[in-house]
Tab-separated table of C-alpha atoms in Angstrom:
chain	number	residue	atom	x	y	z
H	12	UNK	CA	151.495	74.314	139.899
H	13	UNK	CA	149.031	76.911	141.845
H	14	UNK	CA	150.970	79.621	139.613
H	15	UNK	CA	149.956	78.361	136.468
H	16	UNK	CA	146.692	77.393	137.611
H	17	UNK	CA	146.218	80.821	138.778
H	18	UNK	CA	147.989	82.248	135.638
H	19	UNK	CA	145.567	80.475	133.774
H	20	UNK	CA	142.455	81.827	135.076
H	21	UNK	CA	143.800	84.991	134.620
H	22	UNK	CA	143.759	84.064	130.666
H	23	UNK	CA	140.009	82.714	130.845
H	24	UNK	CA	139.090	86.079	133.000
H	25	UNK	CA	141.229	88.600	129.950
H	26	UNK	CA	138.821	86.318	127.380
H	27	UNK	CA	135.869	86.763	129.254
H	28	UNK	CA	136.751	90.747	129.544
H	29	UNK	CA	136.409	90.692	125.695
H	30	UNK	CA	133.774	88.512	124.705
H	31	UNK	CA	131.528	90.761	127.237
H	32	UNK	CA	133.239	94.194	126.080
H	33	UNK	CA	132.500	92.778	122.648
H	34	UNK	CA	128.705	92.139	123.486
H	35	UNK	CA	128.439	95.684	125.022
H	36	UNK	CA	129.968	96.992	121.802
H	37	UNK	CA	128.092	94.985	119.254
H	38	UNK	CA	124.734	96.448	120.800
H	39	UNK	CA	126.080	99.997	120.395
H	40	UNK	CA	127.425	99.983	117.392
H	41	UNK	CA	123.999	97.752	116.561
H	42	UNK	CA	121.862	100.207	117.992
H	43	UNK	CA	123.498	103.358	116.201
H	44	UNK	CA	123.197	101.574	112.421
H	45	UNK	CA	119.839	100.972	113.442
H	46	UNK	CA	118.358	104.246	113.956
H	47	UNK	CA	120.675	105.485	110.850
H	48	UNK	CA	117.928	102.889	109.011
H	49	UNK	CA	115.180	104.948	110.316
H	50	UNK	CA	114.103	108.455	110.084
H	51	UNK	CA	115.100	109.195	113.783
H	52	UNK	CA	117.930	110.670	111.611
H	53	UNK	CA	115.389	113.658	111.931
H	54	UNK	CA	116.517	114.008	115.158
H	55	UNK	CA	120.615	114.014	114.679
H	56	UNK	CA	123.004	115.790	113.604
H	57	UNK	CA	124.957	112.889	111.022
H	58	UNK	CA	128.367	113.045	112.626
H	59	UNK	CA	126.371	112.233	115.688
H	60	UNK	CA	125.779	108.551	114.675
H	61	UNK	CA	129.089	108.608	113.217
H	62	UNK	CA	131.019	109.409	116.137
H	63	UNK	CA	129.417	106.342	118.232
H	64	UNK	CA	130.624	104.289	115.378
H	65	UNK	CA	134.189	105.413	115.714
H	66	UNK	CA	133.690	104.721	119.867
H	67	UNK	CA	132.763	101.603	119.006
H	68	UNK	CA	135.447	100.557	116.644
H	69	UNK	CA	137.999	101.799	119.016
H	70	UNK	CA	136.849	99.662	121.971
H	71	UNK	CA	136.915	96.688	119.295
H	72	UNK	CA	140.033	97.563	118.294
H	73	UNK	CA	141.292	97.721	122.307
H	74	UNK	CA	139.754	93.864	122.088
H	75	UNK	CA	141.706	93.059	119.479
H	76	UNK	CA	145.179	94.294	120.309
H	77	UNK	CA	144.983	94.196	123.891
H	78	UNK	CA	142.679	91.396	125.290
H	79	UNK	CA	142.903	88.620	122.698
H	80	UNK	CA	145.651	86.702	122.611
H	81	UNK	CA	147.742	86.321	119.266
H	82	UNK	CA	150.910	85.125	117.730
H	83	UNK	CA	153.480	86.818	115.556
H	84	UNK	CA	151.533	85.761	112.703
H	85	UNK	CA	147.829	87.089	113.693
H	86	UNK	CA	148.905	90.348	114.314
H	87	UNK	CA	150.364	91.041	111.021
H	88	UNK	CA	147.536	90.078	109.508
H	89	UNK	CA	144.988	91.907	111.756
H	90	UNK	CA	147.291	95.115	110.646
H	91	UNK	CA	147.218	93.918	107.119
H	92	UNK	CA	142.800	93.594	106.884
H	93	UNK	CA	142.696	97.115	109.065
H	94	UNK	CA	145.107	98.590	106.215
H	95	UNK	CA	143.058	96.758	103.314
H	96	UNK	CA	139.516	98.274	104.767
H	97	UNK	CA	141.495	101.680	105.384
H	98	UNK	CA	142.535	101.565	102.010
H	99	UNK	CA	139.110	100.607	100.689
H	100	UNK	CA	137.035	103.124	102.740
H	101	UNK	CA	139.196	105.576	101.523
H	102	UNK	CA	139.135	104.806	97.491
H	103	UNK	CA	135.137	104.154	97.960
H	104	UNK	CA	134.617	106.985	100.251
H	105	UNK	CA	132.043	104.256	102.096
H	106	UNK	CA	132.499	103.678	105.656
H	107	UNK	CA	130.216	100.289	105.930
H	108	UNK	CA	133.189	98.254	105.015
H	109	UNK	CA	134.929	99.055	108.013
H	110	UNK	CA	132.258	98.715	110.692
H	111	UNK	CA	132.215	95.074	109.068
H	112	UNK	CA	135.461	93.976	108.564
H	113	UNK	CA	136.663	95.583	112.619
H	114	UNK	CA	133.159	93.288	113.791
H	115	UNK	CA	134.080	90.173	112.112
H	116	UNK	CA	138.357	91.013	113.357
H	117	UNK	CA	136.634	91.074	116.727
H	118	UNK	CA	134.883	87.580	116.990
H	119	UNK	CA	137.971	85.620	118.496
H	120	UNK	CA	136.727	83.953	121.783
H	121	UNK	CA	133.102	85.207	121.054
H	122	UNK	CA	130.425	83.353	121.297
H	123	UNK	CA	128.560	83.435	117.894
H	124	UNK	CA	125.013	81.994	118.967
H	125	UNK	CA	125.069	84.659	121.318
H	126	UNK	CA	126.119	87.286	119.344
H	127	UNK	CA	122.688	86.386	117.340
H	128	UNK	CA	120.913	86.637	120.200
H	129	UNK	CA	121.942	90.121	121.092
H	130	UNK	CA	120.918	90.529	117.330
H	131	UNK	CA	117.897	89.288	117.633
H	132	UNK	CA	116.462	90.624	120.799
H	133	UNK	CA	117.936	94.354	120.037
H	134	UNK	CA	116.942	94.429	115.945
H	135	UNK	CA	113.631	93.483	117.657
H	136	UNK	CA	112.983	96.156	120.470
H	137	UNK	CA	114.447	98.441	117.733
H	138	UNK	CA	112.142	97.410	115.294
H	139	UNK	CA	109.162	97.576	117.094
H	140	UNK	CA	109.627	100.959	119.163
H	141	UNK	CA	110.315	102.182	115.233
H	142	UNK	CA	107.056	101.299	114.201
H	143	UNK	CA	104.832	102.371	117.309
H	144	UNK	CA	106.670	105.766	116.949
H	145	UNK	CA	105.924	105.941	113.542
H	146	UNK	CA	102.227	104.413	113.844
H	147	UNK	CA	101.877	107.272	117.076
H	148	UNK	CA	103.516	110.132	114.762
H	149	UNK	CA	106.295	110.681	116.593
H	150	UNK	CA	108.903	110.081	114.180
H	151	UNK	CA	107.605	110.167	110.197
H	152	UNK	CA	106.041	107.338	108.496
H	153	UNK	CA	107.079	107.966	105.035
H	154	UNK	CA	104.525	106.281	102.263
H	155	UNK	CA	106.046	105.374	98.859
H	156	UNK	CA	103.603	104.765	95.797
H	157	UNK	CA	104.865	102.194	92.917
H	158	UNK	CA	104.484	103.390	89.760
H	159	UNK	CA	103.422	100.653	87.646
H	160	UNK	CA	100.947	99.255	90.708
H	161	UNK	CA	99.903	102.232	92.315
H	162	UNK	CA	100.705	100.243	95.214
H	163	UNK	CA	101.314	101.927	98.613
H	164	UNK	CA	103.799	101.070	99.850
H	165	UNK	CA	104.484	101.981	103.704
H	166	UNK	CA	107.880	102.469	105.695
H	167	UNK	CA	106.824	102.521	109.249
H	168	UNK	CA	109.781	104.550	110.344
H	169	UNK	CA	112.257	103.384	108.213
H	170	UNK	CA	113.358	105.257	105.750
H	171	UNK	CA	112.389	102.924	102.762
H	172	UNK	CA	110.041	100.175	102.656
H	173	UNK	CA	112.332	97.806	101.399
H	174	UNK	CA	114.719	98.215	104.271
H	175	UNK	CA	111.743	97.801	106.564
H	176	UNK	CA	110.791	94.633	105.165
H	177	UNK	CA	114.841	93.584	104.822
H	178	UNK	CA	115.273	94.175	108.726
H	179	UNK	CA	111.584	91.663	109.462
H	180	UNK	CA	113.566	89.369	107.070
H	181	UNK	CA	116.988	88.725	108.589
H	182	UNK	CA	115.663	88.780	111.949
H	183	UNK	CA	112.926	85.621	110.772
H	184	UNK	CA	116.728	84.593	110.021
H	185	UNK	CA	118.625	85.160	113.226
H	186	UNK	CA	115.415	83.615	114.851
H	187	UNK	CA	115.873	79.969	112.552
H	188	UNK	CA	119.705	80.224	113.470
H	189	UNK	CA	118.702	79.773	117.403
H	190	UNK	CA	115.785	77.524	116.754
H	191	UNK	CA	117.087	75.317	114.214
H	192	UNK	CA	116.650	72.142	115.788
H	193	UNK	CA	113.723	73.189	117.085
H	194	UNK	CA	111.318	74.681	114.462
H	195	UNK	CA	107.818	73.681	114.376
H	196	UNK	CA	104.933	73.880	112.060
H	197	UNK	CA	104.095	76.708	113.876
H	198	UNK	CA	106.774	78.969	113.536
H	199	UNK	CA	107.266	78.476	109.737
H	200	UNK	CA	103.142	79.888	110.026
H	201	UNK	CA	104.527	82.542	111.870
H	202	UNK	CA	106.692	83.082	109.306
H	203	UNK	CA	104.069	82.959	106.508
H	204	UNK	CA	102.172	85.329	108.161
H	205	UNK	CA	105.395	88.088	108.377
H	206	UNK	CA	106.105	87.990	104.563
H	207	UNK	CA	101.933	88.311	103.668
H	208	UNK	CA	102.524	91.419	106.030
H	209	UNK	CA	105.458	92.651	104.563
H	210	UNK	CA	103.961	91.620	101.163
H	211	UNK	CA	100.773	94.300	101.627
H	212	UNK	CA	101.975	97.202	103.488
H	213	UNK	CA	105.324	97.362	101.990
H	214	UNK	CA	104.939	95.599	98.484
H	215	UNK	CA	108.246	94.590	99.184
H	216	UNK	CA	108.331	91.573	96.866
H	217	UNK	CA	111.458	90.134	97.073
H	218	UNK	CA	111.962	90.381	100.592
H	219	UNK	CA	108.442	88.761	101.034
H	220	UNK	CA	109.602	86.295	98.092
H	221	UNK	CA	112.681	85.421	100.658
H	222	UNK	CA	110.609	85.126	103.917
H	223	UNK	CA	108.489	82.281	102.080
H	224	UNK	CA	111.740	80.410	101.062
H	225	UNK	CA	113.538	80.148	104.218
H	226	UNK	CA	110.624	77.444	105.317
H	227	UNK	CA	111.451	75.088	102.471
H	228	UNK	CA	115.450	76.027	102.358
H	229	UNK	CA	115.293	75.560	106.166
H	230	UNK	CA	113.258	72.544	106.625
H	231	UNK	CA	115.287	70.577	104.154
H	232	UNK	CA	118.526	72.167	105.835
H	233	UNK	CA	117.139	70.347	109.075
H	234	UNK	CA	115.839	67.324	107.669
H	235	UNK	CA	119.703	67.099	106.181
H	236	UNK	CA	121.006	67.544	109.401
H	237	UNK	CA	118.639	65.129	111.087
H	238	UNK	CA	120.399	62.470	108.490
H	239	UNK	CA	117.603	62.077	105.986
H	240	UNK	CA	119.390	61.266	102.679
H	241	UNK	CA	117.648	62.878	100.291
H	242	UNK	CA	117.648	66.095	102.103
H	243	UNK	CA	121.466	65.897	102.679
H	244	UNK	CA	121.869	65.421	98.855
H	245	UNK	CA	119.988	69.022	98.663
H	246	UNK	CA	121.584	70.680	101.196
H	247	UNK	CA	125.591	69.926	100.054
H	248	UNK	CA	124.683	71.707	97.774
H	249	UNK	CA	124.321	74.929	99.443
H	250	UNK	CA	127.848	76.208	99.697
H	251	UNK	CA	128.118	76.549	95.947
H	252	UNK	CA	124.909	79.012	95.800
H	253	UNK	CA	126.992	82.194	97.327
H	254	UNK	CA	129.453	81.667	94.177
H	255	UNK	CA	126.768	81.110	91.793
H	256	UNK	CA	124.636	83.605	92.431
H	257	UNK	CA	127.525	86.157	92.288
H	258	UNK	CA	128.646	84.643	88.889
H	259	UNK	CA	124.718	85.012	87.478
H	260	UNK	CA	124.560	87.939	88.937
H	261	UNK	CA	127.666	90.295	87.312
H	262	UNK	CA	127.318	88.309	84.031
H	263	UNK	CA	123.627	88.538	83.660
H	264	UNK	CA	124.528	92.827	84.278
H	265	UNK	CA	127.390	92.662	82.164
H	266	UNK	CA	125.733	91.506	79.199
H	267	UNK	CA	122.938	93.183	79.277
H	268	UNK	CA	121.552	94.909	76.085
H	269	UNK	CA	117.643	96.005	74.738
H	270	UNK	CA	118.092	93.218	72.159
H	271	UNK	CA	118.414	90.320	74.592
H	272	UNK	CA	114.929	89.698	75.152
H	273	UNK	CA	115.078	87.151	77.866
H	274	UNK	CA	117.391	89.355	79.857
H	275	UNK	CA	115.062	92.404	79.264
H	276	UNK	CA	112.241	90.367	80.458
H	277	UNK	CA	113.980	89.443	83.876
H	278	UNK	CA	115.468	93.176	83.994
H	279	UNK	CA	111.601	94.332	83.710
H	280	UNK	CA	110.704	91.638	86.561
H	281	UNK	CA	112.974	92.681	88.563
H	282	UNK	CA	112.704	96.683	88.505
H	283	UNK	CA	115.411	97.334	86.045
H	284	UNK	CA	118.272	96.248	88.284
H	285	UNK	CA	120.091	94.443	85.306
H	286	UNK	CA	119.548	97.692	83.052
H	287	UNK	CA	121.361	99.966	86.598
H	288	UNK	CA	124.025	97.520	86.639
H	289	UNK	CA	124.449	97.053	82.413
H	290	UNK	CA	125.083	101.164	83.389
H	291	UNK	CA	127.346	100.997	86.279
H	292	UNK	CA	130.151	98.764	83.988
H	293	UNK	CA	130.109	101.467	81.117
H	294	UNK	CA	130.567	104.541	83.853
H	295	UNK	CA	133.181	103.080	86.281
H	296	UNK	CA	135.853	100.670	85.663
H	297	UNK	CA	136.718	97.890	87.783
H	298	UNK	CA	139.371	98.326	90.486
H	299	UNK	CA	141.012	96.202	93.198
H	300	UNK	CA	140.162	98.440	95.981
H	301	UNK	CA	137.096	100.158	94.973
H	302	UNK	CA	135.963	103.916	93.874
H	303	UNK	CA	133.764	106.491	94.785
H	304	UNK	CA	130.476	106.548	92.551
H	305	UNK	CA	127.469	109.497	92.552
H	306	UNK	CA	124.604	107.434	92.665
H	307	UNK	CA	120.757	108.969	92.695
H	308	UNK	CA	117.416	107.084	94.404
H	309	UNK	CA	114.259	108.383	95.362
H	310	UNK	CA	114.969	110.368	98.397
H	311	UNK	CA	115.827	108.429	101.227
H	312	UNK	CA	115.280	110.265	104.506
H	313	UNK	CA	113.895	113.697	102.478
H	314	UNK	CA	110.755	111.774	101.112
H	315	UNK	CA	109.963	110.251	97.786
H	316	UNK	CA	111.242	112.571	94.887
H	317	UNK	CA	109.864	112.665	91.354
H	318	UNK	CA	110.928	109.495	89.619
H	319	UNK	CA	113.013	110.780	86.838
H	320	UNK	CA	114.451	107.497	85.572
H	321	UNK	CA	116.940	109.787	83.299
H	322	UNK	CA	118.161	111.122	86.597
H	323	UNK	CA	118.161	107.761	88.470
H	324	UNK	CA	121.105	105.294	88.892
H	325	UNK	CA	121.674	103.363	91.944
H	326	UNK	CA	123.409	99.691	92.169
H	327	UNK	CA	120.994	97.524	94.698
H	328	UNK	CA	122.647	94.216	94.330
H	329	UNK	CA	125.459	93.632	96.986
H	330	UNK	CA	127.247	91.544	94.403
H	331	UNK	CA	127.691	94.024	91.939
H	332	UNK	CA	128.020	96.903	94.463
H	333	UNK	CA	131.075	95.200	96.460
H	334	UNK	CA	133.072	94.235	92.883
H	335	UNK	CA	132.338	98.113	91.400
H	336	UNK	CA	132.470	100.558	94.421
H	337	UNK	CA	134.956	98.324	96.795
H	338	UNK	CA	136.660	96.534	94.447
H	339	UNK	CA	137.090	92.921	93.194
H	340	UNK	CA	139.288	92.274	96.356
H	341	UNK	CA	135.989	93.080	98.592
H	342	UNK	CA	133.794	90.284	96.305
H	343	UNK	CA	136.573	87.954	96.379
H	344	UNK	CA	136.614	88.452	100.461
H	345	UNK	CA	132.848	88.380	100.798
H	346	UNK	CA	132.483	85.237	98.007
H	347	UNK	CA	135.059	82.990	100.551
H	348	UNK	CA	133.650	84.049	103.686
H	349	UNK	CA	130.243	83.054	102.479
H	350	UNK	CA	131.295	79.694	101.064
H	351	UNK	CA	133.641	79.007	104.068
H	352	UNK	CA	131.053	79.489	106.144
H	353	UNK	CA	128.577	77.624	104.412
H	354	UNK	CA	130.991	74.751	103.779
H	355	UNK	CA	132.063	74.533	107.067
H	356	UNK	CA	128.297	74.168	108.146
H	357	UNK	CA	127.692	70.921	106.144
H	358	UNK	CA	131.001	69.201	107.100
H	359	UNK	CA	129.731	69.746	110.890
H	360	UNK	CA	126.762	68.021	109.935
H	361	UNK	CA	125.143	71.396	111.194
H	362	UNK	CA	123.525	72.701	108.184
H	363	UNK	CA	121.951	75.734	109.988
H	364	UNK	CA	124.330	78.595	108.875
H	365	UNK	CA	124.281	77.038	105.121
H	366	UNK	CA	120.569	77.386	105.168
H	367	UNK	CA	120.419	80.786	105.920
H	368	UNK	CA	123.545	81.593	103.398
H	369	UNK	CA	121.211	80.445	101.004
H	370	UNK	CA	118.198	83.007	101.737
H	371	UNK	CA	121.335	85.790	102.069
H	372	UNK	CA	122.935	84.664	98.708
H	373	UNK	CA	118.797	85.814	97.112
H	374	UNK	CA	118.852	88.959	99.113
H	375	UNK	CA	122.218	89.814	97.959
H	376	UNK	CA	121.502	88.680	93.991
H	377	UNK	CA	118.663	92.171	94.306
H	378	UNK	CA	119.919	93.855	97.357
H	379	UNK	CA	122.544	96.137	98.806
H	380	UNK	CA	122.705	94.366	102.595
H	381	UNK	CA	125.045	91.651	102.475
H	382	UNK	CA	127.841	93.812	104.477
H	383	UNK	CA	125.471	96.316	106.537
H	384	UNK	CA	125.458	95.174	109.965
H	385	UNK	CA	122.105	96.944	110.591
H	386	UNK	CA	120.816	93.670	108.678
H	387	UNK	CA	123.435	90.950	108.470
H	388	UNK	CA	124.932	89.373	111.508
H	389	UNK	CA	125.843	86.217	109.521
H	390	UNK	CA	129.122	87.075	108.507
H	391	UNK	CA	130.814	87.684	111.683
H	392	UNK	CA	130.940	83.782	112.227
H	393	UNK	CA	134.232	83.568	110.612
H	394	UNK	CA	136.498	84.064	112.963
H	395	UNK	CA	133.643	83.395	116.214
H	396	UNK	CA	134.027	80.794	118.926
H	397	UNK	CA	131.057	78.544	117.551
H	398	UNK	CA	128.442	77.061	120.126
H	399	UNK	CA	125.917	75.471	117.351
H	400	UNK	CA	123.293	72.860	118.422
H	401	UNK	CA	125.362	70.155	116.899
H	402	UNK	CA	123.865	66.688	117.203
H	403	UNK	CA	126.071	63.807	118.533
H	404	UNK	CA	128.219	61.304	116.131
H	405	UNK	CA	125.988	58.938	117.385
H	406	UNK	CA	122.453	60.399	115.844
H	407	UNK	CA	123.965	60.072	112.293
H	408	UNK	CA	124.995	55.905	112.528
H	409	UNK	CA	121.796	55.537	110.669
H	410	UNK	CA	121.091	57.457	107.624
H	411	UNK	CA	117.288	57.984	106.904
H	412	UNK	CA	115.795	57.971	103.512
């Protein structure tokens, strides 16, 4: 009996080897996607940054093969999603997929709420020390002007606005992760007062547009969790948003042409994304495993460029990005793990990670984040050991109204 007690503990002590060796990864590999966000880039040599990545993928792979525990049947298919994301990096030539698919692979026996911590408490030093620099001069603040506006539109370090104001909004969502339960007037303020922030130096609209909804998609997300009916009517509803803002999403692109006027109308609110994507399906065809596409912005890192829009093509939303440069494979992955994860939410009578699928599924509709871990932590729940704030059987006898 002492043997297998002791034989035992030996098991917990392997797991808590790689749950911690998984923490100490996840902030490196954090940290480096980070600064590749920012223009401390100035300051490295690319394969720099790249080669942490690859240290960090190999210590999640050691986690993987050699700490967790698995059957016949787990292995194979750990060597089966490493070959798919091999496979897919390769045909895209875009190495995001893999830093994404080896995290979420590396979740078994770790602690998810904690995983958002380390999200939250690193994107935030990062973010901050980013914008002092910036703000002191030491790294460059690069200023974008809109065209139509004449807005200014401010970085702060980062080397677009928009990704500035992306990283302020998924941390306001790692933050309503850990304090579900316990949100108060006040922090949905604090919230408010983020997106008018993000809304005037960055003229970031959609972002600030998303940092505004999380208090309503949240608040009912609690209020369903709490047992109020009408709020859980609301909120089962939220799984089905990943899927049908995909399906909007590709068709509204796909069908695009100048003598729709409705869809011209949204394409013009919404900065010609529909008219980019209308032009991504008549260059590349679709594949399972993805392709590699020459896309042109406005300059990234070097500065703003002259906006030639006969010169500029670049695919922001995540939907359309994953089915046309990884393949309808990768948006068939991503579409499951988002409903999954969102389903699995609401049947725990959790609601928490549903709510914030929701405010990803509107960030991924416009935006190309949804599988950057720089921004999205979200996903890696799959496979995690989940420690949610999950209220008793007993709290939902009665059902409020």
């Amino acid at each position: 009996m002492g043997k297998v007690i002791e034989k035992w503990h030996r098991i917990e002590e392997f797991k808590l080897n790689g749950e911690f060796l998984y923490q100490v990864t996840f902030i490196l590999i954090l940290s480096v996607s980070f600064l590749q966000t920012s223009t401390y880039t100035d300051f490295f040599v690319p394969s720099t940054l790249h080669r942490w990545l690859f240290v960090g993928l190999g210590l999640i792979y050691f986690k993987i093969f050699f700490l967790d525990r698995h059957s016949f049947k787990t292995i194979c298919v750990n060597l089966i999603v490493l070959a798919y994301l091999f496979i897919t990096w390769r045909s895209s030539n875009d190495f995001m997929i893999v830093v994404m698919g080896s995290l979420i692979l590396g979740m078994r026996n770790v602690n998810f709420r904690q995983i958002i911590r380390l999200y939250l408490v690193v994107g935030t030093i990062s973010l901050v020390g980013i914008f002092i620099n910036a703000e002191l001069g030491i790294i460059r603040n690069i200023v974008f002007v809109r065209d139509t506006t004449n807005a200014v539109r401010q970085s702060f370090g980062i080397i677009y606005s928009t990704d500035f104001a992306a990283h302020v909004l998924y941390l306001v969502l790692a933050h309503c992760y850990l304090a579900f339960r316990r949100l108060k007037w006040y922090h949905y303020l604090s919230y408010l007062l983020l997106a008018i922030f993000v809304s005037v130096t960055t003229d970031a609209r959609l972002d600030a547009l998303a940092i505004v909804l999380t208090i309503p998609v949240v608040w009912i997300g609690k209020r369903a969790a709490a047992g109020y009916l009408g709020s859980r009517l609301v909120a089962g509803f939220y799984w089905t948003l990943p899927i049908l803002g995909a399906y909007l999403t590709i068709w509204s692109a796909y069908f695009y042409t100048p003598g729709n006027h409705i869809l011209v109308k949204l394409n013009h609110l919404i900065s010609g994304r529909l008219l980019y994507g209308r032009v991504a399906f008549d260059r590349y065809p679709l594949s399972l495993f993805g392709q590699k596409i020459h896309e042109n912005g406005w300059g990234a890192s070097l500065g703003p460029m002259t906006k030639d829009l006969n010169h500029y093509f670049f695919i922001d939303s995540s939907y359309l990005r994953l089915l046309i440069i990884f393949g309808i494979t990768a948006l068939i992955v991503a579409l499951v793990i988002m409903t999954k994860l969102s389903w699995k939410s609401i049947q725990s009578n959790d609601y928490a990670l549903a709510s914030i699928m929701v405010i990803i599924m509107i960030s991924a509709v416009l935006e190309q984040r949804l599988i950057d871990i720089a921004y999205d932590p979200f996903l890696l729940a799959l496979l995690a050991k989940q420690s949610s704030l999950k209220i008793k059987e007993k709290s939902f006898e009665r059902v409020h109204c």
